[in-house]
XYZ file of N, CA and C in Angstrom:
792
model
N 4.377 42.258 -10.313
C 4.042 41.182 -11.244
C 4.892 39.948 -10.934
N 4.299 38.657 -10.997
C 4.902 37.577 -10.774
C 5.833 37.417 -11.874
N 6.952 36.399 -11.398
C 7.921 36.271 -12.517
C 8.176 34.611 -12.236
N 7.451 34.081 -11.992
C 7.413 32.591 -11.345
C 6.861 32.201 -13.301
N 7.374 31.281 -13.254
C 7.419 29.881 -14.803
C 6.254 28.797 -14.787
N 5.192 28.598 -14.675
C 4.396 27.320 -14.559
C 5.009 26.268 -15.037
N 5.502 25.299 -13.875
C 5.815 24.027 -14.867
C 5.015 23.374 -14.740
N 5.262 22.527 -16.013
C 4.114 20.844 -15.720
C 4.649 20.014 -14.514
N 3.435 18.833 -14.501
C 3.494 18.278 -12.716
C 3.652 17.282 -13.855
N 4.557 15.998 -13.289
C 4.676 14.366 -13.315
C 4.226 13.617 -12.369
N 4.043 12.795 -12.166
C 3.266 11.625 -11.141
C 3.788 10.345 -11.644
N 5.254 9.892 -10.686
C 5.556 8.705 -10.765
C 5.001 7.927 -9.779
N 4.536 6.640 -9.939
C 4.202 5.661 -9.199
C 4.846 4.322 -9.163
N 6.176 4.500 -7.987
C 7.056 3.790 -8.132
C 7.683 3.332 -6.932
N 8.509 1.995 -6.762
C 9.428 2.172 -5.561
C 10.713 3.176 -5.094
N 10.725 3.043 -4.147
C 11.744 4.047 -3.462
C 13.559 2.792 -3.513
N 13.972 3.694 -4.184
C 15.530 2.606 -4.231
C 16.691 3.591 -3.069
N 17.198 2.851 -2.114
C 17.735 3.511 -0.569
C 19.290 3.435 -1.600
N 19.838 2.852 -2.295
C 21.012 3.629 -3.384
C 20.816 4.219 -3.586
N 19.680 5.422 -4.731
C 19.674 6.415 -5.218
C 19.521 5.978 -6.360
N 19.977 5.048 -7.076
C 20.283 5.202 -8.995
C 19.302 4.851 -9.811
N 17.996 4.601 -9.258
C 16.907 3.840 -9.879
C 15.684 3.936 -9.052
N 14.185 3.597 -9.562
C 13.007 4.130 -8.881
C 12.471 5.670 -8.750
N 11.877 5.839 -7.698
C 11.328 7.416 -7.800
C 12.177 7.952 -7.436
N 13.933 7.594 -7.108
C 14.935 8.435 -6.880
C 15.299 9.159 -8.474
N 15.651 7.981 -8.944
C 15.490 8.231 -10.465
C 14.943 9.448 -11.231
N 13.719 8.728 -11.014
C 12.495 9.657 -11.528
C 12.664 10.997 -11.551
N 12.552 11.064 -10.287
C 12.793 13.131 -9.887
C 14.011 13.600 -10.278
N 14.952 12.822 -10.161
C 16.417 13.522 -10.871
C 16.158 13.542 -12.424
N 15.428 12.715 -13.056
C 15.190 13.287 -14.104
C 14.033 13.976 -14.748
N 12.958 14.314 -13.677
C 12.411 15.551 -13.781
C 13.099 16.676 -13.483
N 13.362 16.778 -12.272
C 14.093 18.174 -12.019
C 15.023 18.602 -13.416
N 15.930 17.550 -14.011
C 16.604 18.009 -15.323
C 15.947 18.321 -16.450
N 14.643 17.834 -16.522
C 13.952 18.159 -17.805
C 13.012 19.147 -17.681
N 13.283 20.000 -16.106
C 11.591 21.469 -15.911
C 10.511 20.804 -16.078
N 10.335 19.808 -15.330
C 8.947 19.209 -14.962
C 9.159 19.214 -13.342
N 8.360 19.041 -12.915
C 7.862 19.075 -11.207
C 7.535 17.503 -10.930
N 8.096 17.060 -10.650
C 7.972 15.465 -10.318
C 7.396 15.350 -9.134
N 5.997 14.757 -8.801
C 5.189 14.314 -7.747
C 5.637 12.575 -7.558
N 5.169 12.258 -6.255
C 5.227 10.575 -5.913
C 4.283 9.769 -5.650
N 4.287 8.903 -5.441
C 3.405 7.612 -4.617
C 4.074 6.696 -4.671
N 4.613 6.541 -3.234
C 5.633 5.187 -3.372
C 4.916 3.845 -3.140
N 4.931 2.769 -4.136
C 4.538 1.500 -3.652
C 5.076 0.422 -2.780
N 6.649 0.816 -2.719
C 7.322 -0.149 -2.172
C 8.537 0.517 -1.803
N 9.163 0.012 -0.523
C 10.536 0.690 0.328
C 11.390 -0.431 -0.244
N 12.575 -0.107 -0.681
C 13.612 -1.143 -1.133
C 14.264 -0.650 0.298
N 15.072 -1.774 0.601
C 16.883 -1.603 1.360
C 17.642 -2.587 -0.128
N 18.643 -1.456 -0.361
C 19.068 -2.032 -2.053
C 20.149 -1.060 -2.156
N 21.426 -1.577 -2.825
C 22.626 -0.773 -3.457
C 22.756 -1.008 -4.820
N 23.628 -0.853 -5.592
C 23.243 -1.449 -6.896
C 23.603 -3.038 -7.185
N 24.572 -3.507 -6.139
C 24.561 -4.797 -5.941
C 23.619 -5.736 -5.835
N 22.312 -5.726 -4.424
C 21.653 -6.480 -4.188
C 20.827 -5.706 -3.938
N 19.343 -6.370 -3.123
C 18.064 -5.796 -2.771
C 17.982 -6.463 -1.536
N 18.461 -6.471 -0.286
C 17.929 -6.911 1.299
C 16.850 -7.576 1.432
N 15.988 -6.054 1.146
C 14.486 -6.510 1.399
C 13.599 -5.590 0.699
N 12.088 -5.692 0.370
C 11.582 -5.207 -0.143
C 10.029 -5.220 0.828
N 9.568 -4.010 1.477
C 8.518 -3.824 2.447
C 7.825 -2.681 1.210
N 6.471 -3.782 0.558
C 5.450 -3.035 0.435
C 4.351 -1.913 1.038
N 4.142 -0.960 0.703
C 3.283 -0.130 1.403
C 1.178 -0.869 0.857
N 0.417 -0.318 1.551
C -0.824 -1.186 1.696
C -1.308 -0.173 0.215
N -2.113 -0.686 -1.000
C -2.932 -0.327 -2.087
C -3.058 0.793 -1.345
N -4.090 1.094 -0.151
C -4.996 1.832 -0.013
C -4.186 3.082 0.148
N -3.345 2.960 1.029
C -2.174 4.225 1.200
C -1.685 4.547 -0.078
N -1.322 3.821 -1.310
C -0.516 4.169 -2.829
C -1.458 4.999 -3.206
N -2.682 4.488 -3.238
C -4.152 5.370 -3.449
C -4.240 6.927 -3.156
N -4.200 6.632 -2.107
C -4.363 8.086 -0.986
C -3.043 8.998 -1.677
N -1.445 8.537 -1.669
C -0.979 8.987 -1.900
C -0.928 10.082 -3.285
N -1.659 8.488 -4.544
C -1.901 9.460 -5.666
C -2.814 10.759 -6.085
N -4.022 9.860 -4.528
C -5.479 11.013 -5.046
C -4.891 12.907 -4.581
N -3.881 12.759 -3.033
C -3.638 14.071 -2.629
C -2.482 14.987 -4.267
N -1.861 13.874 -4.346
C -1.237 14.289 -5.852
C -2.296 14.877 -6.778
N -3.474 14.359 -7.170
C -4.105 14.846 -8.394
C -5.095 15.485 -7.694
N -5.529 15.636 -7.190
C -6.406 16.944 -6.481
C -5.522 18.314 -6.506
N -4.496 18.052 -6.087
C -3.505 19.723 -5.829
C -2.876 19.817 -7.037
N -2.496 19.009 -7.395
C -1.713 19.367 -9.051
C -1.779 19.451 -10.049
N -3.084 18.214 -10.329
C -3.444 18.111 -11.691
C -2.367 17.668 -12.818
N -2.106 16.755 -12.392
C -0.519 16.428 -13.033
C -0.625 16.193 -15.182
N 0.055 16.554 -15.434
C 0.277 16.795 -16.655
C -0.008 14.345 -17.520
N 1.145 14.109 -16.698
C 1.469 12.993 -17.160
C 1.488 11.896 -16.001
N 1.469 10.591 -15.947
C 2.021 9.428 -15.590
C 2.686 8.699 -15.859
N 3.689 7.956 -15.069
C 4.471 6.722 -15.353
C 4.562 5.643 -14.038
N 4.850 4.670 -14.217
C 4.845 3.432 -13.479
C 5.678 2.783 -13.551
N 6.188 2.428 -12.209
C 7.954 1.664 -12.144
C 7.072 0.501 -11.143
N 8.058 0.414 -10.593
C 7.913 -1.034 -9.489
C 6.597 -0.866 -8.980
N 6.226 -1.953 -9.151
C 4.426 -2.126 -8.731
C 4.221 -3.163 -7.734
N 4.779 -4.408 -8.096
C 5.583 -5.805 -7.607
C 4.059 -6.322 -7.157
N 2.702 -6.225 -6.693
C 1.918 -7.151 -6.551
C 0.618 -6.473 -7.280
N 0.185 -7.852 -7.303
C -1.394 -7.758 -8.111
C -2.473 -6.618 -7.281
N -2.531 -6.823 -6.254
C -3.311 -6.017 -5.201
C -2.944 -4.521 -5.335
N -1.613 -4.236 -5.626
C -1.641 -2.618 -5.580
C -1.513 -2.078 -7.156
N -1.237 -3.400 -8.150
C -1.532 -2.721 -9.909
C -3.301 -2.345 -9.875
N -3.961 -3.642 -9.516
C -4.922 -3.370 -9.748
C -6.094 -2.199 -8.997
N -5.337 -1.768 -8.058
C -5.811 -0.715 -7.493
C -5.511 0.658 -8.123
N -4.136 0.580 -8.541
C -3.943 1.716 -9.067
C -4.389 1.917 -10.659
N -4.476 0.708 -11.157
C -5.196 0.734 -12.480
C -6.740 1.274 -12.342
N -7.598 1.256 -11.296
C -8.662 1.856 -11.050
C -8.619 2.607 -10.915
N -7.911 3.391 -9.931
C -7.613 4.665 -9.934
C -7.205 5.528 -11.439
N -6.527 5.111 -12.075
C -6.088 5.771 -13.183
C -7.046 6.135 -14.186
N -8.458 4.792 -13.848
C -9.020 4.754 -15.319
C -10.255 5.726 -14.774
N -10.255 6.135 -13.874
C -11.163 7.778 -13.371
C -10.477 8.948 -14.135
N -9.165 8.863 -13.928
C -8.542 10.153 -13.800
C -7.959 10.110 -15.469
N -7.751 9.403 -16.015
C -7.547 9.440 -17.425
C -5.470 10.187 -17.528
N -5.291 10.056 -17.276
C -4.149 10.392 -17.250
C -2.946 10.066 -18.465
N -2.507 11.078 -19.582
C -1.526 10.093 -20.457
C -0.946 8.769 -19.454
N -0.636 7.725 -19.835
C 0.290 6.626 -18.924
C 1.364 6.267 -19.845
N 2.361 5.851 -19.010
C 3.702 5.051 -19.308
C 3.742 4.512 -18.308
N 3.909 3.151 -19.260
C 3.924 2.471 -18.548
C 5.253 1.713 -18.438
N 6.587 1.418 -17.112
C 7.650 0.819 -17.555
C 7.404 -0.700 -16.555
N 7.208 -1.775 -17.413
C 6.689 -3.151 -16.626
C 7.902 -3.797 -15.892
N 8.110 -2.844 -14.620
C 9.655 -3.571 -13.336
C 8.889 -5.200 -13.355
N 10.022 -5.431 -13.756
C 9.461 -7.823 -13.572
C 11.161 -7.796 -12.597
N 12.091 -7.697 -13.078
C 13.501 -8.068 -12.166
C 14.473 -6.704 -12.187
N 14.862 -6.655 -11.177
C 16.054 -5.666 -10.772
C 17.063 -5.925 -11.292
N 18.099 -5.322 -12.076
C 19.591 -5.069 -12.191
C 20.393 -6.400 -11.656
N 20.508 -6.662 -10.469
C 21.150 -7.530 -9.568
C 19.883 -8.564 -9.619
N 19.405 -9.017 -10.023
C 18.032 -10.093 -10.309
C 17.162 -10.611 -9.480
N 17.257 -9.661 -9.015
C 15.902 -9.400 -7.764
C 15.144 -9.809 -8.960
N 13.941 -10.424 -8.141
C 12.365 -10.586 -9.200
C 11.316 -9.239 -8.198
N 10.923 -8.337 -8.633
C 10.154 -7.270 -8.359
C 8.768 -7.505 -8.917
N 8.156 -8.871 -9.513
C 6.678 -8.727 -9.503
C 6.607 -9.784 -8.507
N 5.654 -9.983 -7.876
C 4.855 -11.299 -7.446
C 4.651 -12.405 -8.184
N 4.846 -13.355 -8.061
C 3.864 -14.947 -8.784
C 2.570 -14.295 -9.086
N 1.417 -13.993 -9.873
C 0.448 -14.157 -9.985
C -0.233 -12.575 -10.432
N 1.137 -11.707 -10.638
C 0.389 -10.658 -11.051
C 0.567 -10.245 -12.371
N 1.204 -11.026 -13.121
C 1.390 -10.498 -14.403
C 0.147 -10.462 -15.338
N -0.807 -10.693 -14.858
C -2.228 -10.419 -15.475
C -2.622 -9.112 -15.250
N -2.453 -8.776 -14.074
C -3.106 -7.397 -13.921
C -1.790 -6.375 -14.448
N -0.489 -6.675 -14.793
C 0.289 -5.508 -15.257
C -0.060 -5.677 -16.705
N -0.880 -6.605 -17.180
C -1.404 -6.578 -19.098
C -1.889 -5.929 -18.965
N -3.435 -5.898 -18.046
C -4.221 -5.109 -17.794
C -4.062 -3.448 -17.807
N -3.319 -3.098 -16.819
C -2.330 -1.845 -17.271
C -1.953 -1.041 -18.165
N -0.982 -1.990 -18.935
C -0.433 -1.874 -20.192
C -1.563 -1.733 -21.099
N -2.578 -2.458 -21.135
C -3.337 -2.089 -22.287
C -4.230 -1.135 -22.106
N -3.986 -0.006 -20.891
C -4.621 0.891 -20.614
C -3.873 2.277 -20.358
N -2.202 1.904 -20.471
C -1.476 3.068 -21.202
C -1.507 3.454 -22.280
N -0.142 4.723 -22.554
C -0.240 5.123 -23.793
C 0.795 4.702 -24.143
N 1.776 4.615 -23.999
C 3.072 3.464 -24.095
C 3.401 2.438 -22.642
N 4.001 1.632 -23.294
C 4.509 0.335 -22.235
C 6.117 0.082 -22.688
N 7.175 0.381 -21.835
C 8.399 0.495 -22.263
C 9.605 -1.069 -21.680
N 9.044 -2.296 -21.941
C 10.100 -3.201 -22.265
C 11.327 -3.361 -22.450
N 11.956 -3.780 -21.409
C 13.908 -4.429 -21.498
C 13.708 -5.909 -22.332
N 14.763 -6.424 -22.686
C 14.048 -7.347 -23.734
C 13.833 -8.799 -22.694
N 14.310 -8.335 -21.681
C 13.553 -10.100 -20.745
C 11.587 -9.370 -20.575
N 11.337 -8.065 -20.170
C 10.184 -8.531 -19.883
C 8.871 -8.227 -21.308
N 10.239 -8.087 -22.560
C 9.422 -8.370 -23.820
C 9.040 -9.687 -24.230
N 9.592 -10.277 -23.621
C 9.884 -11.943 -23.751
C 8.664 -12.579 -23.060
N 8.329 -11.571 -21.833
C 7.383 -12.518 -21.301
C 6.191 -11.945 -21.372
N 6.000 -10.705 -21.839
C 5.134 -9.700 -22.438
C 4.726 -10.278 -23.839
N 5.463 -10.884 -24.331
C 5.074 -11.182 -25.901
C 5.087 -12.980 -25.990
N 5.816 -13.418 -25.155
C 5.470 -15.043 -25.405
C 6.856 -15.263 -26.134
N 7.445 -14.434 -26.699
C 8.316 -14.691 -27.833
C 9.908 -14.456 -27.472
N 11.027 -15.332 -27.776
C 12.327 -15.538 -27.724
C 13.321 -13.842 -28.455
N 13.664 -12.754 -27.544
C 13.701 -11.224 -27.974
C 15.281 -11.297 -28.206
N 16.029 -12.157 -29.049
C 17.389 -11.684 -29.048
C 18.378 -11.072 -30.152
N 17.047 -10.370 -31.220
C 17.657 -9.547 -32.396
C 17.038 -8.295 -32.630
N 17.267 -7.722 -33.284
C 16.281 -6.334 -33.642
C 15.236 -6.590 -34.526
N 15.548 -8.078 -35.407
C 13.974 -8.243 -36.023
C 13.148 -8.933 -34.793
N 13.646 -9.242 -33.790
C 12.995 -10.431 -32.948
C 12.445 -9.219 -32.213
N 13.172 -7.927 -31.890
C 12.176 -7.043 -31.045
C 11.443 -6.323 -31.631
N 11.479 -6.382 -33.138
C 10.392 -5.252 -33.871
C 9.012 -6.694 -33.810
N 9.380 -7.631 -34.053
C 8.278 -8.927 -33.628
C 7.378 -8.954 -32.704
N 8.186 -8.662 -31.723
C 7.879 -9.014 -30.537
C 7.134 -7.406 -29.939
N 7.418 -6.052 -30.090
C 6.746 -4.809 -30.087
C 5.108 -5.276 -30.917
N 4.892 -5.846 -31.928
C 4.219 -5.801 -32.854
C 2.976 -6.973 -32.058
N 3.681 -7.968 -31.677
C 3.029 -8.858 -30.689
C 2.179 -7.948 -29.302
N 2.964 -7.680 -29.104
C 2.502 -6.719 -27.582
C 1.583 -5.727 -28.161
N 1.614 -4.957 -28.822
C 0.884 -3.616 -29.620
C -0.316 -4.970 -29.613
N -0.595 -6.069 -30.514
C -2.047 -6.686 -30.961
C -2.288 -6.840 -29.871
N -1.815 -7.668 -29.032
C -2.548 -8.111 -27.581
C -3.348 -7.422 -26.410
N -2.037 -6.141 -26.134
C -2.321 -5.137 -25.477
C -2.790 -3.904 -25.932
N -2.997 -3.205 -27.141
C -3.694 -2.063 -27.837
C -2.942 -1.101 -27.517
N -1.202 -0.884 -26.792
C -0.772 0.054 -26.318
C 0.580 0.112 -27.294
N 0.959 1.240 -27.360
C 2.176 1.401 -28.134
C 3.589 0.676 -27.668
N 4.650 0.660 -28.167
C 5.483 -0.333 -27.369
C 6.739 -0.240 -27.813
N 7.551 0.310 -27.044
C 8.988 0.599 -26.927
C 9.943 -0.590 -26.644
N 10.438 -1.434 -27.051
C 11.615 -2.598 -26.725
C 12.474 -1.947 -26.432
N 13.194 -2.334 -24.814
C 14.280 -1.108 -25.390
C 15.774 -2.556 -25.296
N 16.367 -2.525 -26.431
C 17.822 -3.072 -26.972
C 19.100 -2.682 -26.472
N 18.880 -2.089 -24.894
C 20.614 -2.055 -24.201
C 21.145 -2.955 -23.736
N 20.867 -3.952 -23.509
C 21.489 -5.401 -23.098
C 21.533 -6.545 -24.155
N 20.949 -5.925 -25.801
C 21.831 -7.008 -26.909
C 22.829 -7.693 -26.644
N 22.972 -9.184 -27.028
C 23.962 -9.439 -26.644
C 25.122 -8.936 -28.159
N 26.292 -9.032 -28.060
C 27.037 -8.781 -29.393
C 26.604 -7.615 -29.791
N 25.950 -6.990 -29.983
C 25.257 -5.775 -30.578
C 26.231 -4.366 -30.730
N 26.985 -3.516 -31.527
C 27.555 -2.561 -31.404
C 26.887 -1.649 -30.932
N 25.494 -1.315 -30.961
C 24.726 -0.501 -31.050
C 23.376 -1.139 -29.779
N 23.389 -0.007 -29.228
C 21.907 -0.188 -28.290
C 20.839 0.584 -29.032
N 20.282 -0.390 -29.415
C 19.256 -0.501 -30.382
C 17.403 -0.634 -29.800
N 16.899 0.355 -29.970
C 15.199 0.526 -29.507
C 14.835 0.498 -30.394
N 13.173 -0.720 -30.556
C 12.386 -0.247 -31.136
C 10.906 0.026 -30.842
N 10.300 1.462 -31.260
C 8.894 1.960 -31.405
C 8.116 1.533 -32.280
N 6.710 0.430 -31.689
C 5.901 0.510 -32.889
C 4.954 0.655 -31.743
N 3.299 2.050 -32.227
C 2.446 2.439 -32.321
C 1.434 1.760 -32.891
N 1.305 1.213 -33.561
C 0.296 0.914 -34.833
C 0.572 0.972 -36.033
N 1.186 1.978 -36.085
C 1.296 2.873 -37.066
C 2.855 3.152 -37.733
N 3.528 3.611 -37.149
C 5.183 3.898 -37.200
C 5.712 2.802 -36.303
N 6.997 2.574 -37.187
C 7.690 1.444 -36.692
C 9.272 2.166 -37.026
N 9.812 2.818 -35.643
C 11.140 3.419 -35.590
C 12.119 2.721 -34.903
N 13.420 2.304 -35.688
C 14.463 2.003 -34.983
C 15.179 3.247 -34.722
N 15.532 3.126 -33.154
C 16.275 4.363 -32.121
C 17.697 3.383 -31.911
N 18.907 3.945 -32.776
C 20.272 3.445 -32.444
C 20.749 4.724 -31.699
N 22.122 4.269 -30.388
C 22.751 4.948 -30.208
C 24.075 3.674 -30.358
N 25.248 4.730 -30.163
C 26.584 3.877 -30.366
C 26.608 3.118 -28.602
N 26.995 1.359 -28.468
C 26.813 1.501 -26.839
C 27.587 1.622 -26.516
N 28.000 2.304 -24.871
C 28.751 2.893 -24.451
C 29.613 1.519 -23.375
N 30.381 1.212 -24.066
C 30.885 0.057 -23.127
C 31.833 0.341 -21.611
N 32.210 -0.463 -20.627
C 33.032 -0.143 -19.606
C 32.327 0.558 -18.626
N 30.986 0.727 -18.852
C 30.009 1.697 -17.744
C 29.034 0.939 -17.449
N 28.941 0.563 -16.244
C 27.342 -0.744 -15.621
C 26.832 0.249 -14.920
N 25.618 0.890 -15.471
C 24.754 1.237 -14.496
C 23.833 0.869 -14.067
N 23.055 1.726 -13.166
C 21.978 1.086 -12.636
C 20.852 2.020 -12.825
N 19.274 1.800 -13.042
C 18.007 2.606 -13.145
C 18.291 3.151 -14.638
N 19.006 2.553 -15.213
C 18.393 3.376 -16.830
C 16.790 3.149 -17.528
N 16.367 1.819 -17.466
C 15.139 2.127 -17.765
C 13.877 2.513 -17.012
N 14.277 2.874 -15.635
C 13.620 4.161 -14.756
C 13.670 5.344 -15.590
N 15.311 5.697 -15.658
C 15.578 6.843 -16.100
C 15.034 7.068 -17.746
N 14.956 6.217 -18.451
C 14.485 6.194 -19.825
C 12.722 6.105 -19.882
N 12.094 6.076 -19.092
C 10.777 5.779 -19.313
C 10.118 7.240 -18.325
N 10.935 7.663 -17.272
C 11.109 8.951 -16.943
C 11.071 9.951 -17.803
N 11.827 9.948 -18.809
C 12.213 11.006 -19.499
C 11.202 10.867 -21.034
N 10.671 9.912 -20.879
C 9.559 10.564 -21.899
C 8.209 10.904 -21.566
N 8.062 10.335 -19.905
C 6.679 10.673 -19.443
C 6.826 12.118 -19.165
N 7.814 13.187 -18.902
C 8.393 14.564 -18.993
C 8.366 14.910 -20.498
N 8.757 14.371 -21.278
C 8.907 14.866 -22.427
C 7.326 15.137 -23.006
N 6.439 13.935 -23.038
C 4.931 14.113 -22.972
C 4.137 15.213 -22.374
N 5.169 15.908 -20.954
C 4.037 16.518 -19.930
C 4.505 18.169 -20.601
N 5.710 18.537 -21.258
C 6.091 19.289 -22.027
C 5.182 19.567 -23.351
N 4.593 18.668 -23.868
C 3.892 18.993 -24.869
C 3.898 18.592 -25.989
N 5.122 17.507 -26.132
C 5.636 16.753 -27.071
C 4.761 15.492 -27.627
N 4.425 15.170 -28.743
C 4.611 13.861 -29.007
C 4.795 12.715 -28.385
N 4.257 11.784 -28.948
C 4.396 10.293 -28.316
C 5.916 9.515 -28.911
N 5.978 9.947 -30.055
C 7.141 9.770 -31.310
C 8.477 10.714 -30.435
N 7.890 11.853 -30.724
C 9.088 12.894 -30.454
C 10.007 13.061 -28.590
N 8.803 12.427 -27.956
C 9.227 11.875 -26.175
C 10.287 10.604 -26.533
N 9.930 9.871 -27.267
C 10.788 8.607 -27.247
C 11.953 9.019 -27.720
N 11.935 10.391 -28.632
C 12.713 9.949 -29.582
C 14.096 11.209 -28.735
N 13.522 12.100 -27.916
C 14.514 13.058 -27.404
C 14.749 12.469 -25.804
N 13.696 11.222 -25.458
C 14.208 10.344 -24.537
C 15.789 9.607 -24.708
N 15.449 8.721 -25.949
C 16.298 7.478 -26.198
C 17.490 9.016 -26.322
N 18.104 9.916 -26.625
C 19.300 10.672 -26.310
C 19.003 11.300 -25.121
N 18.483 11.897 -24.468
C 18.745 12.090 -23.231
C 19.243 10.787 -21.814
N 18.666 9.518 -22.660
C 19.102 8.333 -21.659
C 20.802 8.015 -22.460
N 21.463 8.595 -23.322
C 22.261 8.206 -24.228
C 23.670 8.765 -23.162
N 22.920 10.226 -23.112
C 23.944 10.902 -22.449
C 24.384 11.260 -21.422
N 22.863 10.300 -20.282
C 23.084 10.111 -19.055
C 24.289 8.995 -18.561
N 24.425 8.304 -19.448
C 24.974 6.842 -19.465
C 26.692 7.480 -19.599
N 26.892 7.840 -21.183
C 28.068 8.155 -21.459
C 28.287 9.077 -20.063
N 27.944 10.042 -19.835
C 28.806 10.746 -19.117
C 28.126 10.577 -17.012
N 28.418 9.144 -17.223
C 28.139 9.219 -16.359
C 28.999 9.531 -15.257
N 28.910 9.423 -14.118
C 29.253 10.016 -12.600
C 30.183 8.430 -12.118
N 31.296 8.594 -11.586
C 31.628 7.916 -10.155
C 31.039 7.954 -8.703
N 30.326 7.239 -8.691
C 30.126 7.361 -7.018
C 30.417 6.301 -5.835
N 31.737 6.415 -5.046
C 31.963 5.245 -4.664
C 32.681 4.190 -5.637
N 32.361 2.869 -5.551
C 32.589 1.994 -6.466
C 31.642 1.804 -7.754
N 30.939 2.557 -7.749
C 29.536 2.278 -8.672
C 29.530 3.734 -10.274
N 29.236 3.257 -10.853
C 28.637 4.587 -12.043
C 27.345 4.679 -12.182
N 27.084 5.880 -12.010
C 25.638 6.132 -11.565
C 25.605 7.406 -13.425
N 24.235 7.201 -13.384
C 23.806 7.629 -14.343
C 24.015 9.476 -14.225
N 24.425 10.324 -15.214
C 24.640 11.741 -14.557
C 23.120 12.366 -16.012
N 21.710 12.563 -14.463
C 20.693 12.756 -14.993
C 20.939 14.605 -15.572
N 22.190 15.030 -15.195
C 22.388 16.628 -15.583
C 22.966 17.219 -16.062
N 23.570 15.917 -17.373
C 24.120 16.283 -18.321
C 24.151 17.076 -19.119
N 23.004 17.963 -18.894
C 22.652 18.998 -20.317
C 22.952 19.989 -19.379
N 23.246 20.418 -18.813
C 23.462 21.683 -17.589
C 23.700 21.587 -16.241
């Protein structure tokens, strides 16, 4: 008799970061921690540390394609999420693709890197609405709530505003996430659905700069989803699992890298 576990499959569709701390490096370190099976399709090759980004060599739509279709033919993946997309030509390809396959989506909208790389193109932020209003969440840092919503994001009423803005426009649920408040004691998220409107505090963890947390945070609820969870209850055992990647994070080198294996 077999003694093998079925896990659920994930399907990130994301860039590849040659640091490690962010992208589909990300991703899989925090599948592998949460017993999900993390699948790929890379859109884009970074050369990147957590300092800067070199260069950024897109791969062609048609190949991201190919990559996802051999993914969902063999796996049948439970869930989706979306990191670095960076041009109109390969969102909107993969937004076709998706809207065959129906797939829960999360969506996390990469507009600038850590070190302020800009990671979309001039001219594609139409087709990442497009997207977004064809996930099941869309997970916002508060610069690309700002440009997601039209609206100035620098309080917790300004991001429950500004969630509420994005939800009418786009029809998708909408996570702000509040770790770069300025003044703020507290890194502060908020969830509004339609419906429920949750503020997610943790205490912030000062003296630690990392890098790929909202990889790692938009990761961990498209796993939490492929588990069986809630749309509410992913965010909500996300926003602490990204809590405690942070606090206890890792030295590596000169850098603190997020420690995605904190729970074991």
């Amino acid at each position: 008799m077999s003694t093998h576990r079925a896990q659920p499959v994930v399907l990130t569709v994301a860039g590849s970061d040659s640091g490690g701390g962010a992208g589909i490096q990300a991703d899989l370190k925090t599948f592998a921690s949460l017993g999900v099976h993390g699948a790929t399709a890379i859109t884009c090759l970074t050369a990147q540390n957590p300092r800067s980004i070199a260069a950024i060599q897109p791969l062609s739509p048609k190949f991201v394609i190919t990559q996802m279709a051999q993914v969902v033919d063999a796996f049948a993946p439970s869930a989706c999420k979306t990191g670095m997309l960076l041009s109109g030509e390969i969102i909107r390809a993969v937004s076709r693709f998706l809207k065959k396959h129906r797939l829960p989506l999360v969506v996390d909208p990469v507009m600038v890197a850590s070190s302020g790389a800009s990671l979309l193109r001039p001219g594609a932020l139409r087709a990442l609405k497009q997207l977004c209003s064809e996930a099941l969440l869309v997970t916002p840092n508060l610069a690309e709530a700002k440009v997601l919503s039209g609206r100035s994001v620098r309080t917790p009423e300004l991001m429950r505003a500004a969630a509420r803005i994005i939800h009418r426009q786009l029809g998708c649920a909408v996570l702000v996430k509040g770790g770069h408040l300025e003044n703020s004691p507290a890194a502060t998220d908020i969830f509004f659905d339609g419906t429920e409107d949750v503020t997610l505090t943790a205490p912030f963890i000062s003296q630690v700069e990392t890098h790929g947390t909202g990889c790692t945070y938009s990761a961990a609820i498209t796993a939490f989803l492929a588990r069986g969870c809630s749309l509410r209850e992913s965010v909500e055992q996300a926003k602490e699992y990204i809590t405690q990647s942070i606090a206890q994070s890792v030295r590596v080198g000169e850098f603190d890298v997020l420690n995605c294996f904190w729970g074991g």
